[in-house]
JSON list of N, CA and C in Angstrom, two decimals:
[
{"chain": "A", "resi": 1, "resn": "MET", "atom": "N", "xyz": [-2.40, 23.41, -25.40]},
{"chain": "A", "resi": 1, "resn": "MET", "atom": "CA", "xyz": [-2.38, 23.99, -26.72]},
{"chain": "A", "resi": 1, "resn": "MET", "atom": "C", "xyz": [-1.53, 23.15, -27.67]},
{"chain": "A", "resi": 2, "resn": "LEU", "atom": "N", "xyz": [-0.49, 22.52, -27.16]},
{"chain": "A", "resi": 2, "resn": "LEU", "atom": "CA", "xyz": [0.39, 21.74, -28.02]},
{"chain": "A", "resi": 2, "resn": "LEU", "atom": "C", "xyz": [-0.31, 20.55, -28.66]},
{"chain": "A", "resi": 3, "resn": "ALA", "atom": "N", "xyz": [-1.28, 19.99, -27.99]},
{"chain": "A", "resi": 3, "resn": "ALA", "atom": "CA", "xyz": [-1.98, 18.82, -28.50]},
{"chain": "A", "resi": 3, "resn": "ALA", "atom": "C", "xyz": [-3.33, 19.19, -29.14]},
{"chain": "A", "resi": 4, "resn": "ASN", "atom": "N", "xyz": [-3.58, 20.46, -29.33]},
{"chain": "A", "resi": 4, "resn": "ASN", "atom": "CA", "xyz": [-4.85, 20.94, -29.89]},
{"chain": "A", "resi": 4, "resn": "ASN", "atom": "C", "xyz": [-6.04, 20.48, -29.08]},
{"chain": "A", "resi": 5, "resn": "LEU", "atom": "N", "xyz": [-5.87, 20.40, -27.79]},
{"chain": "A", "resi": 5, "resn": "LEU", "atom": "CA", "xyz": [-6.96, 20.06, -26.89]},
{"chain": "A", "resi": 5, "resn": "LEU", "atom": "C", "xyz": [-7.47, 21.32, -26.23]},
{"chain": "A", "resi": 6, "resn": "PRO", "atom": "N", "xyz": [-8.75, 21.35, -25.93]},
{"chain": "A", "resi": 6, "resn": "PRO", "atom": "CA", "xyz": [-9.28, 22.55, -25.27]},
{"chain": "A", "resi": 6, "resn": "PRO", "atom": "C", "xyz": [-8.76, 22.67, -23.84]},
{"chain": "A", "resi": 7, "resn": "ILE", "atom": "N", "xyz": [-8.64, 23.88, -23.39]},
{"chain": "A", "resi": 7, "resn": "ILE", "atom": "CA", "xyz": [-8.26, 24.13, -22.00]},
{"chain": "A", "resi": 7, "resn": "ILE", "atom": "C", "xyz": [-9.52, 24.03, -21.16]},
{"chain": "A", "resi": 8, "resn": "LEU", "atom": "N", "xyz": [-9.50, 23.15, -20.17]},
{"chain": "A", "resi": 8, "resn": "LEU", "atom": "CA", "xyz": [-10.68, 22.91, -19.35]},
{"chain": "A", "resi": 8, "resn": "LEU", "atom": "C", "xyz": [-10.75, 23.91, -18.21]},
{"chain": "A", "resi": 9, "resn": "SER", "atom": "N", "xyz": [-11.97, 24.28, -17.90]},
{"chain": "A", "resi": 9, "resn": "SER", "atom": "CA", "xyz": [-12.17, 25.12, -16.72]},
{"chain": "A", "resi": 9, "resn": "SER", "atom": "C", "xyz": [-12.01, 24.23, -15.49]},
{"chain": "A", "resi": 10, "resn": "VAL", "atom": "N", "xyz": [-11.85, 24.83, -14.36]},
{"chain": "A", "resi": 10, "resn": "VAL", "atom": "CA", "xyz": [-11.73, 24.06, -13.11]},
{"chain": "A", "resi": 10, "resn": "VAL", "atom": "C", "xyz": [-12.99, 23.24, -12.89]},
{"chain": "A", "resi": 11, "resn": "ASP", "atom": "N", "xyz": [-14.14, 23.83, -13.15]},
{"chain": "A", "resi": 11, "resn": "ASP", "atom": "CA", "xyz": [-15.41, 23.11, -12.97]},
{"chain": "A", "resi": 11, "resn": "ASP", "atom": "C", "xyz": [-15.50, 21.90, -13.90]},
{"chain": "A", "resi": 12, "resn": "ASP", "atom": "N", "xyz": [-15.08, 22.06, -15.16]},
{"chain": "A", "resi": 12, "resn": "ASP", "atom": "CA", "xyz": [-15.10, 20.94, -16.09]},
{"chain": "A", "resi": 12, "resn": "ASP", "atom": "C", "xyz": [-14.14, 19.83, -15.64]},
{"chain": "A", "resi": 13, "resn": "LEU", "atom": "N", "xyz": [-12.98, 20.22, -15.19]},
{"chain": "A", "resi": 13, "resn": "LEU", "atom": "CA", "xyz": [-12.00, 19.25, -14.72]},
{"chain": "A", "resi": 13, "resn": "LEU", "atom": "C", "xyz": [-12.52, 18.47, -13.51]},
{"chain": "A", "resi": 14, "resn": "ILE", "atom": "N", "xyz": [-13.11, 19.17, -12.56]},
{"chain": "A", "resi": 14, "resn": "ILE", "atom": "CA", "xyz": [-13.68, 18.51, -11.38]},
{"chain": "A", "resi": 14, "resn": "ILE", "atom": "C", "xyz": [-14.81, 17.57, -11.79]},
{"chain": "A", "resi": 15, "resn": "ALA", "atom": "N", "xyz": [-15.64, 17.99, -12.73]},
{"chain": "A", "resi": 15, "resn": "ALA", "atom": "CA", "xyz": [-16.74, 17.15, -13.19]},
{"chain": "A", "resi": 15, "resn": "ALA", "atom": "C", "xyz": [-16.22, 15.87, -13.85]},
{"chain": "A", "resi": 16, "resn": "ARG", "atom": "N", "xyz": [-15.14, 15.99, -14.62]},
{"chain": "A", "resi": 16, "resn": "ARG", "atom": "CA", "xyz": [-14.57, 14.80, -15.27]},
{"chain": "A", "resi": 16, "resn": "ARG", "atom": "C", "xyz": [-13.97, 13.85, -14.23]},
{"chain": "A", "resi": 17, "resn": "VAL", "atom": "N", "xyz": [-13.29, 14.38, -13.25]},
{"chain": "A", "resi": 17, "resn": "VAL", "atom": "CA", "xyz": [-12.71, 13.54, -12.20]},
{"chain": "A", "resi": 17, "resn": "VAL", "atom": "C", "xyz": [-13.83, 12.87, -11.40]},
{"chain": "A", "resi": 18, "resn": "ASP", "atom": "N", "xyz": [-14.84, 13.62, -11.04]},
{"chain": "A", "resi": 18, "resn": "ASP", "atom": "CA", "xyz": [-15.96, 13.07, -10.28]},
{"chain": "A", "resi": 18, "resn": "ASP", "atom": "C", "xyz": [-16.74, 12.01, -11.06]},
{"chain": "A", "resi": 19, "resn": "ALA", "atom": "N", "xyz": [-16.67, 12.05, -12.39]},
{"chain": "A", "resi": 19, "resn": "ALA", "atom": "CA", "xyz": [-17.40, 11.09, -13.21]},
{"chain": "A", "resi": 19, "resn": "ALA", "atom": "C", "xyz": [-16.74, 9.72, -13.22]},
{"chain": "A", "resi": 20, "resn": "VAL", "atom": "N", "xyz": [-15.50, 9.63, -12.81]},
{"chain": "A", "resi": 20, "resn": "VAL", "atom": "CA", "xyz": [-14.80, 8.34, -12.79]},
{"chain": "A", "resi": 20, "resn": "VAL", "atom": "C", "xyz": [-15.34, 7.52, -11.62]},
{"chain": "A", "resi": 21, "resn": "THR", "atom": "N", "xyz": [-15.75, 6.28, -11.93]},
{"chain": "A", "resi": 21, "resn": "THR", "atom": "CA", "xyz": [-16.30, 5.40, -10.90]},
{"chain": "A", "resi": 21, "resn": "THR", "atom": "C", "xyz": [-15.24, 4.40, -10.44]},
{"chain": "A", "resi": 22, "resn": "ALA", "atom": "N", "xyz": [-15.52, 3.77, -9.33]},
{"chain": "A", "resi": 22, "resn": "ALA", "atom": "CA", "xyz": [-14.62, 2.72, -8.85]},
{"chain": "A", "resi": 22, "resn": "ALA", "atom": "C", "xyz": [-14.55, 1.59, -9.88]},
{"chain": "A", "resi": 23, "resn": "GLN", "atom": "N", "xyz": [-15.65, 1.30, -10.52]},
{"chain": "A", "resi": 23, "resn": "GLN", "atom": "CA", "xyz": [-15.66, 0.25, -11.55]},
{"chain": "A", "resi": 23, "resn": "GLN", "atom": "C", "xyz": [-14.76, 0.64, -12.73]},
{"chain": "A", "resi": 24, "resn": "ASP", "atom": "N", "xyz": [-14.74, 1.92, -13.10]},
{"chain": "A", "resi": 24, "resn": "ASP", "atom": "CA", "xyz": [-13.84, 2.38, -14.16]},
{"chain": "A", "resi": 24, "resn": "ASP", "atom": "C", "xyz": [-12.39, 2.09, -13.80]},
{"chain": "A", "resi": 25, "resn": "VAL", "atom": "N", "xyz": [-12.02, 2.34, -12.56]},
{"chain": "A", "resi": 25, "resn": "VAL", "atom": "CA", "xyz": [-10.66, 2.12, -12.09]},
{"chain": "A", "resi": 25, "resn": "VAL", "atom": "C", "xyz": [-10.34, 0.63, -12.09]},
{"chain": "A", "resi": 26, "resn": "VAL", "atom": "N", "xyz": [-11.28, -0.19, -11.64]},
{"chain": "A", "resi": 26, "resn": "VAL", "atom": "CA", "xyz": [-11.08, -1.64, -11.62]},
{"chain": "A", "resi": 26, "resn": "VAL", "atom": "C", "xyz": [-10.86, -2.17, -13.04]},
{"chain": "A", "resi": 27, "resn": "GLU", "atom": "N", "xyz": [-11.68, -1.73, -13.97]},
{"chain": "A", "resi": 27, "resn": "GLU", "atom": "CA", "xyz": [-11.56, -2.20, -15.35]},
{"chain": "A", "resi": 27, "resn": "GLU", "atom": "C", "xyz": [-10.23, -1.80, -15.96]},
{"chain": "A", "resi": 28, "resn": "LEU", "atom": "N", "xyz": [-9.79, -0.58, -15.72]},
{"chain": "A", "resi": 28, "resn": "LEU", "atom": "CA", "xyz": [-8.51, -0.12, -16.23]},
{"chain": "A", "resi": 28, "resn": "LEU", "atom": "C", "xyz": [-7.36, -0.90, -15.60]},
{"chain": "A", "resi": 29, "resn": "ALA", "atom": "N", "xyz": [-7.43, -1.13, -14.31]},
{"chain": "A", "resi": 29, "resn": "ALA", "atom": "CA", "xyz": [-6.39, -1.90, -13.62]},
{"chain": "A", "resi": 29, "resn": "ALA", "atom": "C", "xyz": [-6.32, -3.32, -14.17]},
{"chain": "A", "resi": 30, "resn": "ARG", "atom": "N", "xyz": [-7.46, -3.94, -14.41]},
{"chain": "A", "resi": 30, "resn": "ARG", "atom": "CA", "xyz": [-7.47, -5.30, -14.98]},
{"chain": "A", "resi": 30, "resn": "ARG", "atom": "C", "xyz": [-6.81, -5.32, -16.35]},
{"chain": "A", "resi": 31, "resn": "GLU", "atom": "N", "xyz": [-7.06, -4.28, -17.13]},
{"chain": "A", "resi": 31, "resn": "GLU", "atom": "CA", "xyz": [-6.45, -4.22, -18.47]},
{"chain": "A", "resi": 31, "resn": "GLU", "atom": "C", "xyz": [-4.95, -3.97, -18.39]},
{"chain": "A", "resi": 32, "resn": "LEU", "atom": "N", "xyz": [-4.54, -3.00, -17.60]},
{"chain": "A", "resi": 32, "resn": "LEU", "atom": "CA", "xyz": [-3.13, -2.63, -17.54]},
{"chain": "A", "resi": 32, "resn": "LEU", "atom": "C", "xyz": [-2.28, -3.63, -16.78]},
{"chain": "A", "resi": 33, "resn": "LEU", "atom": "N", "xyz": [-2.86, -4.30, -15.79]},
{"chain": "A", "resi": 33, "resn": "LEU", "atom": "CA", "xyz": [-2.10, -5.22, -14.96]},
{"chain": "A", "resi": 33, "resn": "LEU", "atom": "C", "xyz": [-2.38, -6.68, -15.29]},
{"chain": "A", "resi": 34, "resn": "ALA", "atom": "N", "xyz": [-2.94, -6.94, -16.46]},
{"chain": "A", "resi": 34, "resn": "ALA", "atom": "CA", "xyz": [-3.19, -8.31, -16.89]},
{"chain": "A", "resi": 34, "resn": "ALA", "atom": "C", "xyz": [-1.86, -9.04, -17.03]},
{"chain": "A", "resi": 35, "resn": "PRO", "atom": "N", "xyz": [-1.77, -10.27, -16.55]},
{"chain": "A", "resi": 35, "resn": "PRO", "atom": "CA", "xyz": [-0.50, -11.01, -16.60]},
{"chain": "A", "resi": 35, "resn": "PRO", "atom": "C", "xyz": [0.13, -11.06, -17.98]},
{"chain": "A", "resi": 36, "resn": "GLU", "atom": "N", "xyz": [-0.67, -11.11, -19.02]},
{"chain": "A", "resi": 36, "resn": "GLU", "atom": "CA", "xyz": [-0.10, -11.17, -20.36]},
{"chain": "A", "resi": 36, "resn": "GLU", "atom": "C", "xyz": [0.56, -9.87, -20.80]},
{"chain": "A", "resi": 37, "resn": "HIS", "atom": "N", "xyz": [0.34, -8.78, -20.03]},
{"chain": "A", "resi": 37, "resn": "HIS", "atom": "CA", "xyz": [0.97, -7.50, -20.33]},
{"chain": "A", "resi": 37, "resn": "HIS", "atom": "C", "xyz": [2.18, -7.22, -19.44]},
{"chain": "A", "resi": 38, "resn": "LEU", "atom": "N", "xyz": [2.46, -8.11, -18.51]},
{"chain": "A", "resi": 38, "resn": "LEU", "atom": "CA", "xyz": [3.54, -7.88, -17.56]},
{"chain": "A", "resi": 38, "resn": "LEU", "atom": "C", "xyz": [4.79, -8.65, -17.95]},
{"chain": "A", "resi": 39, "resn": "SER", "atom": "N", "xyz": [5.91, -8.16, -17.48]},
{"chain": "A", "resi": 39, "resn": "SER", "atom": "CA", "xyz": [7.17, -8.86, -17.66]},
{"chain": "A", "resi": 39, "resn": "SER", "atom": "C", "xyz": [8.02, -8.64, -16.42]},
{"chain": "A", "resi": 40, "resn": "ALA", "atom": "N", "xyz": [9.03, -9.46, -16.29]},
{"chain": "A", "resi": 40, "resn": "ALA", "atom": "CA", "xyz": [9.95, -9.34, -15.16]},
{"chain": "A", "resi": 40, "resn": "ALA", "atom": "C", "xyz": [11.33, -9.74, -15.63]},
{"chain": "A", "resi": 41, "resn": "ALA", "atom": "N", "xyz": [12.34, -9.15, -15.02]},
{"chain": "A", "resi": 41, "resn": "ALA", "atom": "CA", "xyz": [13.72, -9.47, -15.36]},
{"chain": "A", "resi": 41, "resn": "ALA", "atom": "C", "xyz": [14.56, -9.40, -14.11]},
{"chain": "A", "resi": 42, "resn": "ALA", "atom": "N", "xyz": [15.64, -10.17, -14.12]},
{"chain": "A", "resi": 42, "resn": "ALA", "atom": "CA", "xyz": [16.57, -10.16, -12.99]},
{"chain": "A", "resi": 42, "resn": "ALA", "atom": "C", "xyz": [17.96, -10.53, -13.49]},
{"chain": "A", "resi": 43, "resn": "ILE", "atom": "N", "xyz": [18.95, -10.15, -12.73]},
{"chain": "A", "resi": 43, "resn": "ILE", "atom": "CA", "xyz": [20.33, -10.51, -13.01]},
{"chain": "A", "resi": 43, "resn": "ILE", "atom": "C", "xyz": [20.87, -11.22, -11.78]},
{"chain": "A", "resi": 44, "resn": "GLY", "atom": "N", "xyz": [21.41, -12.39, -11.97]},
{"chain": "A", "resi": 44, "resn": "GLY", "atom": "CA", "xyz": [21.97, -13.11, -10.84]},
{"chain": "A", "resi": 44, "resn": "GLY", "atom": "C", "xyz": [22.12, -14.58, -11.15]},
{"chain": "A", "resi": 45, "resn": "PRO", "atom": "N", "xyz": [22.79, -15.30, -10.29]},
{"chain": "A", "resi": 45, "resn": "PRO", "atom": "CA", "xyz": [23.08, -16.70, -10.57]},
{"chain": "A", "resi": 45, "resn": "PRO", "atom": "C", "xyz": [21.96, -17.67, -10.17]},
{"chain": "A", "resi": 46, "resn": "ASP", "atom": "N", "xyz": [20.96, -17.19, -9.45]},
{"chain": "A", "resi": 46, "resn": "ASP", "atom": "CA", "xyz": [19.99, -18.12, -8.88]},
{"chain": "A", "resi": 46, "resn": "ASP", "atom": "C", "xyz": [18.60, -17.93, -9.49]},
{"chain": "A", "resi": 47, "resn": "GLY", "atom": "N", "xyz": [18.30, -18.72, -10.52]},
{"chain": "A", "resi": 47, "resn": "GLY", "atom": "CA", "xyz": [17.00, -18.64, -11.15]},
{"chain": "A", "resi": 47, "resn": "GLY", "atom": "C", "xyz": [15.86, -19.02, -10.22]},
{"chain": "A", "resi": 48, "resn": "ASP", "atom": "N", "xyz": [16.13, -19.95, -9.31]},
{"chain": "A", "resi": 48, "resn": "ASP", "atom": "CA", "xyz": [15.08, -20.35, -8.36]},
{"chain": "A", "resi": 48, "resn": "ASP", "atom": "C", "xyz": [14.67, -19.20, -7.46]},
{"chain": "A", "resi": 49, "resn": "ALA", "atom": "N", "xyz": [15.63, -18.39, -7.04]},
{"chain": "A", "resi": 49, "resn": "ALA", "atom": "CA", "xyz": [15.31, -17.23, -6.20]},
{"chain": "A", "resi": 49, "resn": "ALA", "atom": "C", "xyz": [14.45, -16.23, -6.96]},
{"chain": "A", "resi": 50, "resn": "PHE", "atom": "N", "xyz": [14.76, -16.06, -8.24]},
{"chain": "A", "resi": 50, "resn": "PHE", "atom": "CA", "xyz": [13.97, -15.16, -9.08]},
{"chain": "A", "resi": 50, "resn": "PHE", "atom": "C", "xyz": [12.53, -15.66, -9.20]},
{"chain": "A", "resi": 51, "resn": "ARG", "atom": "N", "xyz": [12.37, -16.93, -9.54]},
{"chain": "A", "resi": 51, "resn": "ARG", "atom": "CA", "xyz": [11.03, -17.50, -9.66]},
{"chain": "A", "resi": 51, "resn": "ARG", "atom": "C", "xyz": [10.27, -17.41, -8.35]},
{"chain": "A", "resi": 52, "resn": "ALA", "atom": "N", "xyz": [10.94, -17.65, -7.23]},
{"chain": "A", "resi": 52, "resn": "ALA", "atom": "CA", "xyz": [10.28, -17.57, -5.91]},
{"chain": "A", "resi": 52, "resn": "ALA", "atom": "C", "xyz": [9.85, -16.14, -5.60]},
{"chain": "A", "resi": 53, "resn": "ALA", "atom": "N", "xyz": [10.62, -15.17, -6.07]},
{"chain": "A", "resi": 53, "resn": "ALA", "atom": "CA", "xyz": [10.29, -13.77, -5.79]},
{"chain": "A", "resi": 53, "resn": "ALA", "atom": "C", "xyz": [9.09, -13.30, -6.60]},
{"chain": "A", "resi": 54, "resn": "ILE", "atom": "N", "xyz": [8.97, -13.75, -7.85]},
{"chain": "A", "resi": 54, "resn": "ILE", "atom": "CA", "xyz": [7.85, -13.26, -8.66]},
{"chain": "A", "resi": 54, "resn": "ILE", "atom": "C", "xyz": [6.60, -14.13, -8.55]},
{"chain": "A", "resi": 55, "resn": "GLU", "atom": "N", "xyz": [6.73, -15.35, -8.07]},
{"chain": "A", "resi": 55, "resn": "GLU", "atom": "CA", "xyz": [5.59, -16.27, -8.00]},
{"chain": "A", "resi": 55, "resn": "GLU", "atom": "C", "xyz": [4.40, -15.71, -7.24]},
{"chain": "A", "resi": 56, "resn": "PRO", "atom": "N", "xyz": [4.58, -15.08, -6.07]},
{"chain": "A", "resi": 56, "resn": "PRO", "atom": "CA", "xyz": [3.40, -14.55, -5.36]},
{"chain": "A", "resi": 56, "resn": "PRO", "atom": "C", "xyz": [2.73, -13.38, -6.09]},
{"chain": "A", "resi": 57, "resn": "VAL", "atom": "N", "xyz": [3.49, -12.70, -6.93]},
{"chain": "A", "resi": 57, "resn": "VAL", "atom": "CA", "xyz": [2.96, -11.53, -7.62]},
{"chain": "A", "resi": 57, "resn": "VAL", "atom": "C", "xyz": [2.37, -11.90, -8.98]},
{"chain": "A", "resi": 58, "resn": "ILE", "atom": "N", "xyz": [3.12, -12.67, -9.75]},
{"chain": "A", "resi": 58, "resn": "ILE", "atom": "CA", "xyz": [2.70, -13.03, -11.10]},
{"chain": "A", "resi": 58, "resn": "ILE", "atom": "C", "xyz": [2.99, -14.52, -11.33]},
{"chain": "A", "resi": 59, "resn": "PRO", "atom": "N", "xyz": [2.12, -15.40, -10.85]},
{"chain": "A", "resi": 59, "resn": "PRO", "atom": "CA", "xyz": [2.38, -16.83, -10.96]},
{"chain": "A", "resi": 59, "resn": "PRO", "atom": "C", "xyz": [2.63, -17.29, -12.39]},
{"chain": "A", "resi": 60, "resn": "GLU", "atom": "N", "xyz": [1.95, -16.69, -13.35]},
{"chain": "A", "resi": 60, "resn": "GLU", "atom": "CA", "xyz": [2.12, -17.10, -14.75]},
{"chain": "A", "resi": 60, "resn": "GLU", "atom": "C", "xyz": [3.55, -16.87, -15.22]},
{"chain": "A", "resi": 61, "resn": "LEU", "atom": "N", "xyz": [4.16, -15.76, -14.80]},
{"chain": "A", "resi": 61, "resn": "LEU", "atom": "CA", "xyz": [5.54, -15.49, -15.21]},
{"chain": "A", "resi": 61, "resn": "LEU", "atom": "C", "xyz": [6.51, -16.43, -14.50]},
{"chain": "A", "resi": 62, "resn": "ALA", "atom": "N", "xyz": [6.24, -16.77, -13.26]},
{"chain": "A", "resi": 62, "resn": "ALA", "atom": "CA", "xyz": [7.10, -17.68, -12.52]},
{"chain": "A", "resi": 62, "resn": "ALA", "atom": "C", "xyz": [7.12, -19.05, -13.20]},
{"chain": "A", "resi": 63, "resn": "GLU", "atom": "N", "xyz": [5.98, -19.48, -13.68]},
{"chain": "A", "resi": 63, "resn": "GLU", "atom": "CA", "xyz": [5.91, -20.78, -14.36]},
{"chain": "A", "resi": 63, "resn": "GLU", "atom": "C", "xyz": [6.68, -20.75, -15.67]},
{"chain": "A", "resi": 64, "resn": "ALA", "atom": "N", "xyz": [6.64, -19.61, -16.36]},
{"chain": "A", "resi": 64, "resn": "ALA", "atom": "CA", "xyz": [7.29, -19.49, -17.65]},
{"chain": "A", "resi": 64, "resn": "ALA", "atom": "C", "xyz": [8.80, -19.27, -17.53]},
{"chain": "A", "resi": 65, "resn": "ALA", "atom": "N", "xyz": [9.25, -18.81, -16.38]},
{"chain": "A", "resi": 65, "resn": "ALA", "atom": "CA", "xyz": [10.68, -18.48, -16.20]},
{"chain": "A", "resi": 65, "resn": "ALA", "atom": "C", "xyz": [11.53, -19.72, -16.11]}
]
């Protein structure tokens, strides 16, 4: 009610969840987890250790660090 959205019935909610495809999830993950949307930070004296830690996960950030 706070967002002026309708209250969904259980059947409507189940239908909306069932309508989500694996491809929908893949596309959303690609958008949200795109390297240009990610960042990383660390505190410590060894920049090489930081780069080595993030390189397997986000190679683009390791190169930029």
